[in-house]
Every structure is written in structure tokens, then in C-alpha cells.
Amino acid sequence: MKTKNLLKATVATLVASAMGLAGVSSAMADTTRISAEDLAKNQTLTVEADEDISGRTLKAVPLAYYSYAQTDGTNITGFDLIDAGKASAIADALTKAHIDTQSKKDQTAGYDYNASNPMVWVVQNLLDSENSPWAGKLRDFIDQLKHETAVTGDKGTAFAKGADAKHMTASVRPGVYAVVDTTKTGQASIVMFNGTGIDGKTTLKNGTKTYTLGTVDYKVSDAGVGKV
């Protein structure tokens, strides 16, 4: 199986805004591969807010799954992705967001776009939403993705009340997810985007820096639902 080193260096940007994630490569000799069995274990994806969200209707829609991962025993130190059946929708959303996957203009990492596995390119190159989850190419992409039938029509995995009224959780196959708020009345969150932990490990280590996976912030839109 192809390894490692496929995804790297985008963690700081995406995790900082709790919108997305990327894997990191590791040259450390003491890293080991997480077994296929452990890689397949469902993980908890948590949405947290500053307000009561227990009445919200949220679903986790898979965009890509982890196909390989490595660990130093405590932290995730790298992973690969495979498409979760949304490749065409992702490609369409990128086009509608006017993101050029073929030129160097919108490419910051050295990985060429692969139409059969587009999320690799997305998490490596749409890195400009670090300071705000409301703007940038990543947000442009997600705002287009929410209109794709493959996403809206996917029932996904429903969230249930978590530890308290400010948290909701879903148990999902490890991977990268769009978290969609389908609440019918009042305000709703903009589409959220992040990845799960792997084998109970939610810390992603990138050199001397560490980041927490598996949690996304609830981002209330100023517009009421139905106007998104």
C-alpha cells in the first residue's frame, strides 16, 4: 500500500480554524503503521458551541476516509485519504467556487490534483481560512459543496446530544467530514468541516506542534435557515 508523506504541512491553518485538517509526514524512526483493524474503528466527531445546540439537527457527511495512518504510540503522525464517493461533487464545487486545480495559482502544496481522490488536493491547498472561517478559498469551496446533491442527499450520520447541551456527537467511520446543520427553524450553522481522530488518538503531531482532531466549532450564520 502507498504510504505516508502524502499529506503534510497544512495542519496549522485548518485545525486553527476548526474547519478542516490535513495529515503530516513524519521522518521519525519510531513511528508505526496503525493496523487496518484499528484504522476502521468508529470515532467520535464532536460539535461544540457557546450556546445550547441540543435542539439542532446535524449530520456528518463523509468526504474522504483514512486509508493509512501512522502513530508514535500516542499521536497521529501521518495519514492518507481515499474518496468517500463524493469525488464528482467535490470537483463540481471547486469549479463553481472558481478554484483552479490545474494551475499553480491555487496550489500551495506540491501534489497534483487527482479527480478520483480530490480531497487530498483540497486539504493540502485550500489553506487561506486560518484567520476566519467565514472567508477564503476553503470557505468558498464549502459554500458550493453544500449545494451538491451528493452532500445534501446523503443522510449521513445524525448527531445526538453530547456531554451537555452545548455539545453534540456522532460515531462515524474515521475520515474527513462535512457537518451540515439541517435545522428547519431559526438560525443555523454554516457548513462545518473537519476530520476525526484515529484509533482513539485525537492529537495530530507535526514536528514540535500538536493539534486536536475530532472536534468542530458550531458557527452560527447571521442569516436564518433557508437563506443559506
Coordinates of N, CA and C in Angstrom, one line a residue:
M1 N 0.8 -1.2 0.0 CA 0.0 0.0 0.0 C 0.9 1.2 0.0
K2 N 0.5 2.3 -0.7 CA 1.2 3.5 -0.8 C 1.1 4.2 0.6
T3 N 2.2 4.8 1.1 CA 2.2 5.4 2.4 C 2.1 6.9 2.4
K4 N 2.2 7.2 3.7 CA 2.8 8.3 4.3 C 3.1 9.5 3.5
N5 N 3.6 10.5 3.9 CA 4.2 11.6 3.2 C 3.3 12.2 2.1
L6 N 2.0 11.6 2.0 CA 1.1 12.1 1.0 C 0.6 13.5 1.4
L7 N 0.3 13.6 2.7 CA -0.3 14.8 3.2 C 0.6 15.4 4.2
K8 N 0.9 16.7 4.1 CA 1.8 17.3 5.1 C 1.6 18.9 5.1
A9 N 2.0 19.4 6.2 CA 2.2 20.8 6.4 C 1.0 21.7 6.4
T10 N -0.2 21.2 6.4 CA -1.4 22.2 6.3 C -2.1 22.2 7.7
V11 N -1.7 21.5 8.6 CA -2.4 21.3 9.9 C -2.7 22.6 10.5
A12 N -1.6 23.5 10.7 CA -1.7 24.7 11.4 C -2.9 25.6 10.9
T13 N -3.0 25.6 9.6 CA -4.0 26.5 9.1 C -5.4 26.0 9.3
L14 N -5.7 24.8 9.0 CA -7.0 24.3 9.0 C -7.5 23.9 10.4
V15 N -6.7 23.3 11.2 CA -7.1 23.0 12.5 C -7.3 24.2 13.4
A16 N -6.5 25.3 13.1 CA -6.6 26.5 13.8 C -8.0 27.1 13.7
S17 N -8.6 26.9 12.6 CA -10.0 27.5 12.4 C -11.1 26.4 12.7
A18 N -10.6 25.2 13.1 CA -11.5 24.1 13.3 C -12.4 23.8 12.1
M19 N -11.9 24.1 11.0 CA -12.7 23.9 9.7 C -12.2 22.6 9.0
G20 N -11.0 22.2 9.2 CA -10.5 21.2 8.3 C -9.3 20.6 8.9
L21 N -8.7 19.7 8.2 CA -7.5 19.1 8.6 C -6.6 18.7 7.5
A22 N -5.4 18.3 7.9 CA -4.5 17.7 6.9 C -3.6 16.8 7.6
G23 N -3.0 15.9 6.9 CA -2.1 15.0 7.6 C -0.7 15.5 7.5
V24 N 0.2 14.9 8.3 CA 1.6 15.4 8.2 C 2.4 14.2 8.0
S25 N 3.6 14.4 7.3 CA 4.5 13.3 7.2 C 5.4 13.3 8.4
S26 N 6.1 12.2 8.6 CA 7.0 12.1 9.7 C 8.2 11.3 9.3
A27 N 9.3 11.8 9.6 CA 10.6 11.1 9.3 C 11.1 10.4 10.6
M28 N 10.3 10.4 11.6 CA 10.7 9.8 12.9 C 10.8 8.3 12.7
A29 N 11.8 7.7 13.2 CA 12.0 6.3 13.1 C 11.1 5.4 13.9
D30 N 10.6 6.0 15.0 CA 9.8 5.3 15.9 C 8.3 5.3 15.6
T31 N 7.9 5.8 14.4 CA 6.5 5.7 14.1 C 6.1 4.4 13.5
T32 N 4.9 3.9 13.7 CA 4.5 2.7 13.2 C 3.1 2.8 12.5
R33 N 2.8 1.9 11.7 CA 1.5 2.0 11.0 C 0.4 1.5 11.9
I34 N -0.7 2.2 11.9 CA -1.9 1.8 12.6 C -2.6 0.7 11.8
S35 N -2.9 -0.4 12.4 CA -3.4 -1.6 11.7 C -4.7 -1.2 11.0
A36 N -5.0 -2.0 10.0 CA -6.3 -1.8 9.2 C -7.5 -2.0 10.1
E37 N -7.4 -2.9 11.1 CA -8.5 -3.1 12.0 C -8.7 -1.9 12.9
D38 N -7.6 -1.4 13.4 CA -7.8 -0.2 14.3 C -8.1 1.1 13.5
L39 N -7.7 1.1 12.3 CA -8.0 2.2 11.4 C -9.5 2.3 11.1
A40 N -10.1 1.2 11.1 CA -11.6 1.1 10.8 C -12.5 1.3 12.0
K41 N -12.0 1.4 13.2 CA -12.8 1.6 14.3 C -13.5 3.0 14.3
N42 N -14.8 3.0 14.5 CA -15.6 4.2 14.6 C -15.0 5.2 15.6
Q43 N -15.1 6.5 15.3 CA -14.5 7.5 16.1 C -15.6 8.5 16.4
T44 N -15.5 9.2 17.5 CA -16.5 10.3 17.8 C -16.1 11.6 17.2
L45 N -17.1 12.2 16.5 CA -17.0 13.5 16.0 C -17.8 14.4 16.8
T46 N -17.3 15.5 17.4 CA -18.0 16.4 18.3 C -18.2 17.8 17.8
V47 N -19.4 18.3 17.9 CA -19.6 19.7 17.6 C -19.8 20.4 18.9
E48 N -19.1 21.5 19.1 CA -19.2 22.2 20.4 C -19.6 23.7 20.1
A49 N -20.3 24.3 21.0 CA -20.8 25.6 20.8 C -20.8 26.4 22.2
D50 N -21.1 27.7 22.1 CA -21.1 28.5 23.3 C -22.6 28.7 23.7
E51 N -23.5 28.0 23.1 CA -24.9 28.1 23.4 C -25.5 26.7 23.4
D52 N -26.8 26.6 23.7 CA -27.5 25.3 23.7 C -27.7 24.9 22.2
I53 N -27.2 23.8 21.8 CA -27.4 23.3 20.4 C -28.1 21.9 20.4
S54 N -28.6 21.6 21.6 CA -29.2 20.2 21.7 C -30.5 20.0 20.9
G55 N -31.1 21.1 20.4 CA -32.2 21.0 19.6 C -31.9 21.1 18.1
R56 N -30.7 21.2 17.7 CA -30.3 21.3 16.3 C -30.3 20.0 15.7
T57 N -30.5 20.0 14.4 CA -30.4 18.8 13.6 C -29.2 18.8 12.7
L58 N -28.2 18.0 13.1 CA -26.9 18.0 12.5 C -26.6 16.6 11.9
K59 N -25.9 16.6 10.8 CA -25.5 15.3 10.2 C -24.0 15.4 9.7
A60 N -23.3 14.3 9.8 CA -21.9 14.2 9.4 C -21.9 13.5 8.0
V61 N -21.5 14.2 7.0 CA -21.4 13.6 5.6 C -20.0 13.3 5.3
P62 N -19.6 12.1 5.0 CA -18.2 11.7 4.7 C -17.8 12.3 3.3
L63 N -16.6 12.9 3.3 CA -16.0 13.4 2.0 C -14.8 12.5 1.6
A64 N -14.1 12.0 2.6 CA -13.0 11.1 2.4 C -12.7 10.2 3.6
Y65 N -12.2 9.1 3.5 CA -11.8 8.2 4.6 C -10.3 8.0 4.7
Y66 N -9.8 7.7 5.9 CA -8.4 7.4 6.0 C -8.1 6.1 5.5
S67 N -7.1 6.0 4.6 CA -6.7 4.7 4.1 C -5.5 4.1 4.7
Y68 N -4.8 5.0 5.4 CA -3.5 4.6 6.0 C -3.2 5.6 7.1
A69 N -2.6 5.2 8.2 CA -2.2 6.2 9.2 C -1.0 5.6 10.0
Q70 N -0.3 6.5 10.6 CA 0.8 6.1 11.4 C 0.8 6.9 12.7
T71 N 1.5 6.3 13.7 CA 1.5 6.9 15.0 C 2.8 6.7 15.7
D72 N 3.1 7.5 16.7 CA 4.3 7.3 17.5 C 4.0 6.6 18.8
G73 N 2.7 6.1 18.9 CA 2.3 5.4 20.0 C 1.2 6.2 20.8
T74 N 1.3 7.5 20.7 CA 0.4 8.4 21.4 C -0.3 9.4 20.4
N75 N 0.4 9.9 19.4 CA -0.1 10.8 18.5 C -0.2 10.2 17.1
I76 N -1.1 10.8 16.3 CA -1.2 10.5 14.9 C 0.0 11.3 14.3
T77 N 0.8 10.7 13.4 CA 1.9 11.4 12.8 C 1.8 11.5 11.3
G78 N 0.8 10.9 10.7 CA 0.6 11.0 9.3 C -0.6 10.1 8.8
F79 N -1.2 10.4 7.7 CA -2.2 9.6 7.2 C -2.4 9.9 5.7
D80 N -3.1 8.9 5.0 CA -3.5 9.1 3.6 C -5.0 9.1 3.6
L81 N -5.6 9.5 2.5 CA -7.0 9.6 2.3 C -7.5 8.9 1.0
I82 N -8.7 8.3 1.1 CA -9.4 7.8 -0.1 C -10.8 8.5 -0.2
D83 N -11.3 8.6 -1.4 CA -12.5 9.3 -1.7 C -13.7 8.5 -1.0
A84 N -14.7 9.2 -0.5 CA -15.8 8.6 0.1 C -17.1 8.6 -0.8
G85 N -16.8 8.7 -2.1 CA -17.9 8.7 -3.1 C -18.4 10.0 -3.5
K86 N -17.7 11.1 -3.1 CA -18.1 12.4 -3.4 C -17.2 13.1 -4.4
A87 N -16.4 12.4 -5.1 CA -15.4 13.0 -6.0 C -16.0 13.9 -7.0
S88 N -17.1 13.5 -7.7 CA -17.7 14.4 -8.7 C -18.3 15.7 -8.0
A89 N -18.9 15.5 -6.9 CA -19.5 16.7 -6.2 C -18.4 17.6 -5.8
I90 N -17.3 17.1 -5.3 CA -16.2 17.9 -4.9 C -15.6 18.7 -6.1
A91 N -15.4 18.0 -7.2 CA -14.9 18.6 -8.4 C -15.8 19.7 -8.9
D92 N -17.1 19.5 -8.8 CA -18.1 20.5 -9.3 C -18.1 21.7 -8.3
A93 N -18.0 21.5 -7.0 CA -17.9 22.6 -6.1 C -16.7 23.4 -6.3
L94 N -15.6 22.8 -6.5 CA -14.3 23.5 -6.8 C -14.4 24.4 -8.0
T95 N -15.1 23.8 -9.1 CA -15.3 24.6 -10.3 C -16.1 25.8 -10.0
K96 N -17.3 25.6 -9.3 CA -18.2 26.7 -9.1 C -17.6 27.7 -8.1
A97 N -16.7 27.3 -7.3 CA -16.0 28.3 -6.4 C -14.9 29.0 -7.1
H98 N -14.7 28.7 -8.4 CA -13.6 29.3 -9.3 C -12.2 29.0 -8.7
I99 N -12.0 27.8 -8.3 CA -10.7 27.4 -7.8 C -10.1 26.5 -8.9
D100 N -8.9 26.9 -9.3 CA -8.2 26.3 -10.4 C -7.3 25.2 -9.9
T101 N -7.7 24.0 -10.1 CA -6.8 22.8 -9.6 C -5.7 22.4 -10.5
Q102 N -5.7 23.0 -11.7 CA -4.7 22.6 -12.7 C -3.5 23.5 -12.8
S103 N -3.6 24.8 -12.4 CA -2.5 25.7 -12.5 C -1.9 25.9 -11.1
K104 N -0.8 26.6 -11.0 CA -0.1 26.8 -9.7 C -0.8 27.9 -8.9
K105 N -1.7 28.6 -9.6 CA -2.3 29.8 -8.9 C -3.0 29.5 -7.6
D106 N -3.7 28.4 -7.6 CA -4.4 28.0 -6.4 C -3.8 26.8 -5.7
Q107 N -2.5 26.5 -6.0 CA -1.9 25.3 -5.5 C -0.7 25.8 -4.6
T108 N -0.7 25.4 -3.4 CA 0.3 25.8 -2.4 C 1.2 24.6 -2.1
A109 N 0.7 23.4 -2.2 CA 1.5 22.2 -1.9 C 1.9 21.5 -3.3
G110 N 2.8 20.6 -3.2 CA 3.4 20.0 -4.4 C 2.7 18.8 -4.9
Y111 N 1.4 18.6 -4.6 CA 0.7 17.5 -5.0 C -0.3 17.8 -6.1
D112 N -0.2 17.1 -7.2 CA -1.1 17.4 -8.3 C -2.5 16.9 -8.0
Y113 N -3.5 17.6 -8.6 CA -4.9 17.2 -8.4 C -5.2 15.9 -9.0
N114 N -5.9 15.1 -8.3 CA -6.4 13.7 -8.7 C -7.9 13.7 -8.6
A115 N -8.6 13.7 -9.8 CA -10.0 13.8 -9.8 C -10.7 12.6 -9.1
S116 N -10.0 11.5 -9.0 CA -10.6 10.3 -8.3 C -10.4 10.4 -6.8
N117 N -9.6 11.3 -6.3 CA -9.4 11.4 -4.9 C -9.1 12.9 -4.6
P118 N -10.1 13.8 -4.8 CA -9.8 15.2 -4.8 C -9.6 15.8 -3.4
M119 N -10.0 15.2 -2.3 CA -9.9 15.8 -1.0 C -8.4 15.9 -0.6
V120 N -7.6 15.0 -1.2 CA -6.1 15.2 -0.9 C -5.7 16.6 -1.3
W121 N -6.1 17.0 -2.5 CA -5.7 18.3 -3.0 C -6.4 19.4 -2.2
V122 N -7.6 19.2 -1.8 CA -8.4 20.2 -1.0 C -7.7 20.5 0.3
V123 N -7.4 19.5 1.1 CA -6.8 19.7 2.4 C -5.3 20.2 2.3
Q124 N -4.7 20.0 1.2 CA -3.4 20.5 1.0 C -3.3 21.9 0.5
N125 N -4.3 22.4 -0.2 CA -4.1 23.6 -0.9 C -5.1 24.8 -0.5
L126 N -6.2 24.4 0.0 CA -7.2 25.5 0.4 C -6.9 25.9 1.9
L127 N -5.9 26.7 2.0 CA -5.3 27.0 3.3 C -5.5 28.4 3.8
D128 N -6.4 29.2 3.2 CA -6.4 30.6 3.5 C -7.5 31.0 4.4
S129 N -8.0 30.1 5.2 CA -9.1 30.5 6.1 C -8.6 30.4 7.6
E130 N -7.3 30.6 7.7 CA -6.7 30.5 9.1 C -7.3 31.6 10.0
N131 N -7.4 32.8 9.6 CA -7.8 33.9 10.4 C -9.3 34.0 10.6
S132 N -10.1 33.4 9.7 CA -11.5 33.5 9.8 C -12.2 32.3 9.0
P133 N -13.1 31.6 9.7 CA -13.8 30.5 9.0 C -14.8 31.0 8.0
W134 N -15.0 32.4 7.9 CA -16.1 32.9 7.1 C -15.6 33.3 5.7
A135 N -14.3 33.3 5.4 CA -13.8 33.8 4.1 C -12.7 32.9 3.7
G136 N -12.4 33.1 2.4 CA -11.2 32.3 1.9 C -11.6 31.3 0.9
K137 N -10.7 30.7 0.2 CA -11.0 29.6 -0.8 C -11.6 28.4 -0.2
L138 N -11.2 28.0 1.0 CA -11.8 26.9 1.7 C -13.3 27.1 1.9
R139 N -13.6 28.3 2.4 CA -15.0 28.6 2.7 C -15.8 28.7 1.4
D140 N -15.2 29.3 0.3 CA -15.8 29.3 -1.0 C -16.2 27.9 -1.5
F141 N -15.2 27.0 -1.3 CA -15.5 25.6 -1.7 C -16.6 25.0 -0.9
I142 N -16.6 25.1 0.4 CA -17.6 24.5 1.3 C -18.9 25.1 1.0
D143 N -19.0 26.4 0.7 CA -20.3 27.1 0.4 C -20.9 26.6 -0.9
Q144 N -20.1 26.1 -1.8 CA -20.5 25.5 -3.0 C -20.9 24.0 -2.8
L145 N -20.1 23.4 -1.9 CA -20.3 22.0 -1.7 C -21.7 21.7 -1.0
K146 N -22.2 22.7 -0.2 CA -23.4 22.5 0.5 C -24.6 22.4 -0.5
H147 N -24.4 22.8 -1.8 CA -25.5 22.8 -2.8 C -25.4 21.5 -3.6
E148 N -24.4 20.7 -3.4 CA -24.3 19.4 -4.2 C -25.2 18.3 -3.7
T149 N -26.0 17.7 -4.6 CA -26.9 16.7 -4.2 C -26.3 15.5 -3.5
A150 N -25.1 15.2 -3.9 CA -24.4 14.1 -3.2 C -24.1 14.4 -1.8
V151 N -24.1 15.7 -1.4 CA -23.9 16.0 0.0 C -25.3 16.2 0.7
T152 N -26.1 17.0 0.1 CA -27.4 17.3 0.7 C -28.3 16.1 0.7
G153 N -28.2 15.2 -0.3 CA -29.0 14.0 -0.3 C -28.4 12.8 0.5
D154 N -27.3 13.0 1.0 CA -26.7 11.9 1.8 C -27.2 12.1 3.3
K155 N -27.9 11.1 3.8 CA -28.4 11.2 5.1 C -27.3 11.2 6.2
G156 N -26.1 10.8 5.8 CA -25.0 10.9 6.7 C -25.3 10.2 8.0
T157 N -24.6 10.7 9.1 CA -24.8 10.1 10.4 C -25.3 11.3 11.3
A158 N -26.4 11.0 11.9 CA -27.1 12.0 12.8 C -26.3 12.2 14.1
F159 N -26.2 13.5 14.5 CA -25.6 13.8 15.8 C -26.7 13.7 16.9
A160 N -26.2 13.3 18.1 CA -27.1 13.3 19.3 C -26.5 14.2 20.4
K161 N -27.3 14.4 21.4 CA -26.8 15.3 22.5 C -25.5 14.7 23.1
G162 N -24.5 15.5 23.3 CA -23.3 15.0 23.9 C -23.2 15.2 25.4
A163 N -22.1 15.6 25.9 CA -21.9 15.7 27.3 C -22.8 16.6 28.0
D164 N -23.2 17.7 27.3 CA -24.1 18.7 27.8 C -24.8 19.3 26.6
A165 N -25.7 20.3 26.9 CA -26.5 20.9 25.8 C -25.6 21.7 24.8
K166 N -24.4 22.0 25.1 CA -23.5 22.7 24.2 C -22.7 21.8 23.3
H167 N -22.9 20.5 23.4 CA -22.1 19.5 22.6 C -23.0 18.5 22.0
M168 N -22.7 18.2 20.7 CA -23.4 17.1 20.1 C -22.4 16.2 19.5
T169 N -22.7 14.9 19.4 CA -21.7 13.9 19.0 C -22.3 12.9 18.0
A170 N -21.4 12.3 17.1 CA -21.8 11.3 16.2 C -20.6 10.3 16.2
S171 N -21.0 9.0 16.0 CA -20.0 8.0 15.9 C -19.8 7.6 14.4
V172 N -18.7 7.8 13.8 CA -18.5 7.7 12.4 C -17.2 6.9 12.0
R173 N -17.2 6.5 10.8 CA -16.0 5.9 10.3 C -14.9 6.9 10.2
P174 N -13.7 6.6 10.6 CA -12.6 7.6 10.6 C -12.4 8.3 9.2
G175 N -12.4 9.6 9.1 CA -12.2 10.3 7.9 C -12.5 11.8 8.0
V176 N -12.7 12.4 6.8 CA -12.9 13.8 6.7 C -14.4 14.0 6.5
Y177 N -15.0 14.9 7.2 CA -16.5 15.1 7.1 C -16.9 16.6 6.9
A178 N -18.0 16.7 6.2 CA -18.7 18.0 6.2 C -19.8 17.8 7.3
V179 N -20.0 18.7 8.2 CA -21.0 18.6 9.2 C -22.1 19.7 8.8
V180 N -23.2 19.2 8.5 CA -24.3 20.0 7.9 C -25.4 20.2 9.0
D181 N -25.8 21.5 9.1 CA -26.9 21.8 10.0 C -28.2 21.9 9.2
T182 N -29.1 20.9 9.4 CA -30.4 20.9 8.7 C -31.6 21.4 9.5
T183 N -31.3 22.1 10.6 CA -32.4 22.7 11.4 C -33.4 23.5 10.6
K184 N -34.6 23.2 10.8 CA -35.7 23.8 10.0 C -36.0 25.3 10.3
T185 N -35.9 25.6 11.6 CA -36.3 27.0 12.0 C -35.2 27.7 12.8
G186 N -35.3 29.0 12.8 CA -34.3 29.8 13.4 C -33.0 29.9 12.7
Q187 N -31.9 30.2 13.4 CA -30.6 30.3 12.7 C -29.9 28.9 12.7
A188 N -29.0 28.8 11.7 CA -28.3 27.5 11.6 C -26.8 27.8 11.4
S189 N -26.0 26.8 11.6 CA -24.6 27.0 11.4 C -24.3 26.9 9.9
I190 N -23.2 27.6 9.5 CA -22.6 27.4 8.2 C -22.1 25.9 8.2
V191 N -21.8 25.4 7.0 CA -21.3 24.0 7.0 C -19.9 24.0 7.6
M192 N -19.8 23.0 8.5 CA -18.5 22.8 9.2 C -17.7 21.7 8.5
F193 N -16.4 21.6 8.8 CA -15.6 20.7 8.0 C -14.4 20.3 8.9
N194 N -14.2 19.0 9.2 CA -13.1 18.6 10.0 C -12.9 17.1 9.8
G195 N -11.9 16.6 10.5 CA -11.7 15.1 10.4 C -11.7 14.5 11.8
T196 N -11.9 13.2 11.9 CA -11.9 12.5 13.1 C -10.5 12.2 13.6
G197 N -10.5 11.7 14.8 CA -9.3 11.0 15.3 C -9.2 9.7 14.7
I198 N -8.1 8.9 15.1 CA -7.9 7.6 14.6 C -7.5 6.7 15.8
D199 N -8.3 5.6 15.9 CA -8.0 4.6 16.9 C -7.9 5.2 18.3
G200 N -8.8 6.2 18.6 CA -8.9 6.8 19.9 C -7.9 7.9 20.1
K201 N -7.0 8.1 19.1 CA -6.0 9.2 19.2 C -6.5 10.4 18.5
T202 N -6.6 11.5 19.2 CA -7.1 12.8 18.6 C -6.1 13.9 18.6
T203 N -4.8 13.5 18.8 CA -3.7 14.5 18.7 C -2.9 14.2 17.5
L204 N -2.8 15.2 16.7 CA -2.0 15.1 15.4 C -0.7 15.9 15.7
K205 N 0.4 15.2 15.5 CA 1.7 15.9 15.8 C 2.4 16.2 14.5
N206 N 2.8 17.5 14.4 CA 3.6 18.0 13.3 C 4.8 18.7 13.8
G207 N 5.9 17.9 13.8 CA 7.1 18.4 14.4 C 7.0 18.7 15.8
T208 N 7.2 19.9 16.3 CA 7.0 20.3 17.7 C 5.6 20.7 18.0
K209 N 4.8 20.8 17.0 CA 3.4 21.3 17.2 C 2.4 20.2 17.3
T210 N 1.4 20.3 18.1 CA 0.3 19.3 18.2 C -1.0 20.0 18.0
Y211 N -2.0 19.2 17.5 CA -3.3 19.7 17.2 C -4.4 18.7 17.5
T212 N -5.5 19.2 17.9 CA -6.6 18.2 18.3 C -7.6 18.0 17.1
L213 N -7.9 16.8 16.8 CA -8.8 16.4 15.8 C -10.1 15.9 16.4
G214 N -11.1 15.8 15.6 CA -12.4 15.2 16.1 C -13.4 16.2 16.6
T215 N -13.1 17.5 16.6 CA -14.0 18.5 17.2 C -14.1 19.7 16.2
V216 N -15.3 20.1 16.1 CA -15.6 21.3 15.2 C -16.4 22.3 16.0
D217 N -16.2 23.6 15.7 CA -17.0 24.7 16.3 C -18.3 24.9 15.6
Y218 N -19.3 25.1 16.3 CA -20.6 25.5 15.8 C -20.6 26.9 15.4
K219 N -20.8 27.2 14.1 CA -20.6 28.6 13.6 C -22.0 29.1 13.1
V220 N -22.6 29.8 13.9 CA -24.0 30.4 13.6 C -23.9 31.4 12.5
S221 N -24.7 31.2 11.5 CA -24.8 32.2 10.4 C -25.7 33.4 10.8
D222 N -25.3 34.5 10.3 CA -26.2 35.7 10.5 C -27.5 35.6 9.8
A223 N -27.6 34.8 8.8 CA -28.8 34.6 8.0 C -29.6 33.5 8.6
G224 N -30.9 33.6 8.5 CA -31.7 32.5 9.0 C -31.6 31.3 8.1
V225 N -32.0 30.1 8.6 CA -32.0 29.0 7.7 C -33.0 29.2 6.6
G226 N -32.6 28.6 5.5 CA -33.5 28.8 4.3 C -32.9 29.9 3.4
K227 N -32.0 30.7 4.0 CA -31.4 31.8 3.2 C -30.0 31.5 2.9
V228 N -29.5 30.3 3.4 CA -28.1 30.0 3.2 C -27.8 29.8 1.7

